[in-house]
Short mmCIF file of C-alpha atoms in Angstrom, two decimals:
data_model
loop_
_atom_site.label_atom_id
_atom_site.label_comp_id
_atom_site.label_asym_id
_atom_site.label_seq_id
_atom_site.Cartn_x
_atom_site.Cartn_y
_atom_site.Cartn_z
CA MET A 1 120.02 -80.91 50.91
CA LEU A 2 116.67 -79.51 51.94
CA ASP A 3 114.62 -77.77 49.25
CA THR A 4 113.98 -74.12 50.16
CA ASP A 5 110.65 -74.06 48.27
CA GLN A 6 109.47 -76.94 50.44
CA LEU A 7 110.71 -75.16 53.55
CA ARG A 8 108.83 -72.00 52.52
CA SER A 9 105.63 -74.03 52.21
CA PHE A 10 106.31 -75.55 55.64
CA LEU A 11 106.86 -72.13 57.23
CA ALA A 12 103.80 -70.70 55.50
CA ILE A 13 101.69 -73.40 57.15
CA VAL A 14 103.31 -72.68 60.53
CA ASP A 15 102.74 -68.92 60.23
CA SER A 16 99.25 -68.97 58.71
CA GLY A 17 97.80 -71.92 60.62
CA SER A 18 96.45 -73.91 57.67
CA PHE A 19 97.40 -75.54 54.37
CA THR A 20 94.79 -73.46 52.53
CA ARG A 21 96.07 -70.10 53.75
CA ALA A 22 99.66 -71.25 53.25
CA ALA A 23 98.92 -72.00 49.59
CA GLU A 24 97.63 -68.44 49.13
CA ARG A 25 100.71 -67.04 50.83
CA VAL A 26 103.25 -68.91 48.66
CA HIS A 27 101.12 -68.54 45.51
CA LYS A 28 100.71 -72.27 44.93
CA THR A 29 97.80 -74.70 44.89
CA GLN A 30 96.92 -76.51 48.11
CA SER A 31 97.85 -79.82 46.49
CA ALA A 32 101.31 -78.45 45.61
CA VAL A 33 101.83 -77.35 49.22
CA SER A 34 100.72 -80.78 50.46
CA MET A 35 103.15 -82.42 48.04
CA HIS A 36 105.96 -80.21 49.37
CA ILE A 37 105.25 -81.38 52.90
CA ARG A 38 105.07 -85.05 51.87
CA ARG A 39 108.42 -84.82 50.09
CA LEU A 40 109.97 -83.00 53.04
CA GLU A 41 108.68 -85.68 55.42
CA GLU A 42 110.03 -88.44 53.17
CA GLN A 43 113.46 -86.82 53.05
CA LEU A 44 113.58 -86.26 56.83
CA GLY A 45 112.04 -89.64 57.65
CA CYS A 46 109.48 -88.24 60.08
CA ALA A 47 106.01 -86.67 60.19
CA LEU A 48 105.90 -82.88 60.52
CA PHE A 49 102.13 -82.49 61.00
CA VAL A 50 99.34 -84.68 62.37
CA LYS A 51 95.65 -84.18 61.67
CA GLN A 52 93.61 -82.41 64.35
CA GLY A 53 89.95 -82.02 63.50
CA ARG A 54 89.75 -80.09 60.23
CA GLY A 55 93.27 -78.76 60.64
CA ALA A 56 96.70 -80.04 61.54
CA ARG A 57 99.17 -79.50 64.35
CA LEU A 58 102.93 -79.73 64.41
CA THR A 59 104.65 -82.84 65.70
CA ASP A 60 107.66 -82.54 67.99
CA GLU A 61 109.88 -82.98 64.92
CA GLY A 62 107.95 -80.24 63.14
CA GLU A 63 108.47 -77.87 66.06
CA ARG A 64 112.23 -78.56 65.98
CA LEU A 65 112.39 -77.93 62.23
CA ILE A 66 110.99 -74.37 62.46
CA GLU A 67 114.17 -72.64 63.62
CA PHE A 68 116.35 -74.52 61.11
CA ALA A 69 113.92 -73.77 58.27
CA ARG A 70 113.87 -70.06 59.06
CA ARG A 71 117.66 -69.93 59.14
CA ILE A 72 118.02 -71.76 55.82
CA VAL A 73 115.47 -69.54 54.06
CA GLN A 74 117.05 -66.42 55.57
CA VAL A 75 120.54 -67.41 54.44
CA GLU A 76 119.25 -67.99 50.91
CA ALA A 77 117.53 -64.58 50.92
CA GLY A 78 120.71 -62.95 52.22
CA ALA A 79 122.81 -64.53 49.49
CA MET A 80 120.36 -63.42 46.81
CA ALA A 81 120.29 -59.89 48.19
CA ALA A 82 124.09 -59.67 48.50
CA LEU A 83 124.99 -61.17 45.14
CA SER A 84 122.21 -59.95 42.89
CA ARG A 85 120.76 -56.56 42.11
CA LYS A 86 117.26 -57.66 43.05
CA GLY A 87 117.57 -57.44 46.83
CA LEU A 88 116.69 -54.34 48.83
CA ARG A 89 119.58 -52.85 50.80
CA GLY A 90 118.44 -49.42 51.99
CA ALA A 91 116.94 -48.20 55.28
CA VAL A 92 113.43 -47.63 56.61
CA ARG A 93 111.96 -46.02 59.74
CA LEU A 94 108.93 -47.51 61.51
CA GLY A 95 106.83 -45.98 64.27
CA ILE A 96 104.92 -48.21 66.71
CA PRO A 97 103.41 -47.63 70.17
CA ASP A 98 105.18 -49.68 72.82
CA ASP A 99 102.03 -51.67 73.63
CA TYR A 100 101.94 -52.92 70.03
CA ALA A 101 105.72 -53.31 70.02
CA GLU A 102 105.52 -55.79 72.89
CA SER A 103 102.94 -57.92 71.05
CA PHE A 104 103.90 -57.56 67.38
CA LEU A 105 107.32 -56.02 66.75
CA ALA A 106 109.44 -59.18 66.96
CA GLU A 107 107.23 -60.98 64.45
CA ILE A 108 107.08 -57.96 62.11
CA LEU A 109 110.87 -57.64 62.02
CA SER A 110 111.43 -61.40 61.74
CA ARG A 111 109.02 -61.58 58.83
CA PHE A 112 110.67 -58.58 57.14
CA ASN A 113 114.26 -59.66 57.80
CA ARG A 114 113.71 -63.13 56.33
CA ARG A 115 112.98 -61.53 52.95
CA HIS A 116 115.13 -58.39 53.15
CA PRO A 117 118.13 -59.17 55.40
CA LEU A 118 120.24 -56.25 54.14
CA VAL A 119 117.71 -53.49 54.95
CA GLU A 120 118.38 -51.45 58.09
CA VAL A 121 115.24 -50.84 60.19
CA SER A 122 114.96 -48.05 62.77
CA VAL A 123 112.05 -48.13 65.22
CA ALA A 124 110.49 -45.28 67.20
CA CYS A 125 108.11 -46.11 70.08
CA GLU A 126 105.73 -43.27 70.92
CA ALA A 127 102.00 -42.66 71.36
CA SER A 128 99.95 -42.82 68.16
CA ILE A 129 99.34 -39.06 68.00
CA GLU A 130 103.07 -38.33 68.30
CA LEU A 131 103.88 -40.94 65.67
CA ALA A 132 101.33 -39.41 63.30
CA ALA A 133 103.09 -36.06 63.60
CA GLN A 134 106.45 -37.67 62.82
CA VAL A 135 105.01 -39.49 59.80
CA ALA A 136 103.43 -36.27 58.50
CA ALA A 137 106.79 -34.49 58.87
CA GLY A 138 108.60 -37.26 56.99
CA ALA A 139 110.65 -38.32 60.02
CA LEU A 140 109.15 -41.82 59.72
CA GLU A 141 108.18 -43.68 56.57
CA LEU A 142 105.25 -45.46 58.20
CA ALA A 143 103.67 -46.15 61.57
CA LEU A 144 101.31 -48.67 63.12
CA VAL A 145 98.82 -46.61 65.15
CA THR A 146 95.54 -46.72 67.05
CA ALA A 147 92.63 -44.72 65.68
CA GLY A 148 89.44 -43.73 67.46
CA ALA A 149 85.99 -42.97 66.12
CA LEU A 150 85.20 -43.02 62.44
CA GLU A 151 84.98 -39.68 60.68
CA PRO A 152 83.94 -39.03 57.07
CA GLY A 153 86.84 -39.96 54.78
CA ARG A 154 89.33 -40.51 57.59
CA LEU A 155 89.92 -42.00 61.03
CA ALA A 156 90.55 -39.89 64.14
CA GLY A 157 92.56 -37.26 62.28
CA PHE A 158 94.97 -39.74 60.70
CA HIS A 159 94.95 -38.96 56.97
CA GLY A 160 95.49 -41.95 54.73
CA PHE A 161 94.75 -44.39 57.56
CA GLU A 162 94.75 -48.02 56.33
CA LEU A 163 92.59 -50.12 58.64
CA LEU A 164 94.16 -53.48 59.51
CA ARG A 165 92.15 -54.67 62.49
CA GLU A 166 89.05 -53.67 64.43
CA GLU A 167 88.22 -55.32 67.76
CA PRO A 168 86.61 -54.59 71.15
CA LEU A 169 88.44 -52.91 74.00
CA VAL A 170 87.99 -54.69 77.34
CA TRP A 171 88.82 -54.15 80.97
CA ALA A 172 91.62 -56.52 81.99
CA ALA A 173 93.31 -57.46 85.24
CA ALA A 174 95.42 -60.24 86.73
CA GLU A 175 93.58 -63.46 87.47
CA ARG A 176 94.26 -62.87 91.17
CA PHE A 177 92.98 -59.26 91.09
CA ARG A 178 90.22 -58.66 93.65
CA THR A 179 88.52 -55.59 95.14
CA GLU A 180 86.20 -55.29 98.09
CA GLU A 181 82.55 -54.80 97.17
CA GLY A 182 81.74 -51.10 96.90
CA SER A 183 85.36 -49.97 96.92
CA PRO A 184 86.73 -48.07 93.90
CA ILE A 185 88.53 -50.17 91.29
CA PRO A 186 92.16 -49.03 90.93
CA LEU A 187 93.21 -48.37 87.33
CA ALA A 188 96.57 -48.30 85.57
CA LEU A 189 96.24 -46.27 82.36
CA ALA A 190 98.34 -44.63 79.67
CA SER A 191 98.95 -40.90 79.18
CA GLY A 192 96.14 -38.44 78.50
CA THR A 193 96.70 -38.52 74.73
CA CYS A 194 96.06 -42.28 74.54
CA VAL A 195 92.93 -43.24 72.56
CA TRP A 196 92.26 -46.17 74.89
CA ARG A 197 92.43 -44.00 78.00
CA ARG A 198 90.03 -41.45 76.50
CA ALA A 199 87.63 -44.29 75.64
CA ALA A 200 87.81 -45.53 79.24
CA GLU A 201 87.19 -42.08 80.69
CA ASP A 202 84.21 -41.49 78.39
CA ALA A 203 82.70 -44.86 79.36
CA LEU A 204 83.26 -44.29 83.08
CA ALA A 205 81.71 -40.81 82.94
CA ALA A 206 78.34 -42.46 82.25
CA SER A 207 78.86 -45.33 84.72
CA PRO A 208 77.98 -45.51 88.41
CA ARG A 209 80.95 -47.80 89.18
CA ALA A 210 83.56 -46.02 91.25
CA THR A 211 87.16 -46.17 90.08
CA ARG A 212 90.37 -44.40 91.04
CA GLY A 213 93.52 -43.69 89.11
CA LEU A 214 96.37 -45.60 90.72
CA PHE A 215 99.10 -45.42 88.08
CA PHE A 216 99.60 -43.47 84.85
CA SER A 217 102.45 -43.93 82.40
CA LYS A 218 103.37 -43.64 78.72
CA ASN A 219 105.24 -46.92 79.11
CA PHE A 220 103.20 -50.07 78.44
CA THR A 221 105.76 -52.33 80.15
CA ALA A 222 105.37 -50.33 83.37
CA ILE A 223 101.57 -50.50 83.17
CA GLY A 224 101.74 -54.23 82.46
CA SER A 225 103.91 -54.89 85.51
CA ILE A 226 101.41 -53.11 87.78
CA VAL A 227 98.49 -55.02 86.27
CA ARG A 228 100.21 -58.44 86.41
CA ALA A 229 101.07 -57.79 90.06
CA GLY A 230 97.32 -57.62 90.76
CA LEU A 231 97.43 -53.98 91.86
CA ALA A 232 95.14 -52.46 89.21
CA ALA A 233 93.00 -53.06 86.14
CA THR A 234 93.66 -51.57 82.70
CA ILE A 235 92.16 -51.55 79.20
CA LEU A 236 93.37 -53.65 76.27
CA PRO A 237 92.17 -54.90 72.91
CA VAL A 238 90.64 -58.30 73.57
CA SER A 239 93.34 -60.07 71.50
CA MET A 240 96.05 -58.69 73.81
CA VAL A 241 94.60 -60.18 77.00
CA GLY A 242 97.31 -62.77 77.43
CA PRO A 243 98.12 -65.55 79.92
CA GLY A 244 97.67 -64.59 83.55
CA LEU A 245 95.05 -61.94 82.77
CA ARG A 246 91.26 -62.04 82.77
CA VAL A 247 88.54 -59.84 81.33
CA LEU A 248 86.45 -57.77 83.74
CA GLY A 249 82.96 -56.54 82.94
CA ARG A 250 79.40 -56.39 84.18
CA THR A 251 80.10 -58.59 87.21
CA GLU A 252 82.47 -55.91 88.47
CA GLY A 253 80.08 -53.13 87.40
CA LEU A 254 82.37 -51.81 84.67
CA PRO A 255 80.84 -50.29 81.53
CA GLU A 256 81.19 -51.69 78.02
CA LEU A 257 84.01 -50.17 75.96
CA PRO A 258 84.01 -49.25 72.24
CA LEU A 259 85.93 -50.81 69.37
CA THR A 260 89.56 -49.96 68.80
CA ARG A 261 91.04 -49.67 65.32
CA MET A 262 94.62 -50.54 64.42
CA GLY A 263 96.13 -49.47 61.13
CA LEU A 264 99.00 -48.06 59.09
CA ILE A 265 99.73 -44.48 58.11
CA HIS A 266 102.35 -43.53 55.52
CA ALA A 267 104.57 -40.52 54.97
CA PRO A 268 103.51 -38.12 52.20
CA GLY A 269 104.68 -38.90 48.68
CA ARG A 270 105.54 -42.14 46.95
CA PRO A 271 106.79 -44.81 49.39
CA THR A 272 110.25 -46.31 48.95
CA GLU A 273 110.54 -49.99 48.09
CA GLU A 274 111.82 -50.62 51.60
CA ALA A 275 108.80 -48.87 53.15
CA SER A 276 106.39 -50.82 50.92
CA ALA A 277 108.06 -54.10 51.87
CA LEU A 278 107.94 -53.27 55.58
CA ALA A 279 104.27 -52.30 55.29
CA GLU A 280 103.61 -55.73 53.77
CA ALA A 281 105.34 -57.39 56.73
CA VAL A 282 103.16 -55.37 59.13
CA ARG A 283 100.00 -56.39 57.25
CA GLY A 284 101.05 -60.04 57.24
CA THR A 285 101.65 -60.01 60.99
CA ILE A 286 98.52 -58.13 62.05
CA ASN A 287 96.22 -59.99 59.64
CA THR A 288 97.51 -63.49 60.47
CA PRO A 289 94.37 -65.52 61.30
CA ALA A 290 95.90 -66.81 64.50
CA ARG A 291 96.47 -63.20 65.64
CA GLN A 292 92.93 -62.19 64.73
CA ALA A 293 91.49 -65.03 66.78
CA ALA A 294 93.80 -64.57 69.76
#
């Protein structure tokens, strides 16, 4: 039988990217985490990690173990929740813009479900301003939103905003995207309430580079399909410029963009245990070092 404590240490290394951060996550010493991995490797008869510079990377066997380890740990958590009074079993409502949903939602829910498999999660995908209104009205327990410029004691009108990440916005387009010299750059942007779109419009107002609006939508998937097809450029946080895209900038005559701020807002009053646990899963996903460096 595989030891679930050892599997938790293994998964903590996988999710955090290092033995040191994994030890912090499972509240053990680094030597204890290393011992867990050695014992797991001895039991399985194969190496799970190999050294790579100052860090380590998964072997093929380690990669194959991930899915099994997650299932085993999840089953144990489900049994504990079902048969004891310690597990959470209520419901919680999360708001998230669809651009963040595409990048983060699966990991947030996987992280949460592994620890709280009996909690029902409802998700609303709207623009940040609309989500803030729903949170303020108590229709959502919490929301992951984008905030704009700093204001004294708050961020962009979002009371109680908890900053999770701050990073530059960039112009992004498909690697094959090209425009003729002097011709306006076509843009695919979100709706007029989007913080990123307002940042782009403010930057372009002071720029001599000609652009034209080609496509506007509240739906990030629709914008992404236009951009990946090479028809237009858009704006993204630098960490969300994924495979097949490239960053545009001074070479194309486009102006520098400001920072974007991602964070949590909570419904008024004391949060439920389910909401607090989901907030922790959001923090763990957004603040994962590998995500920050993406």
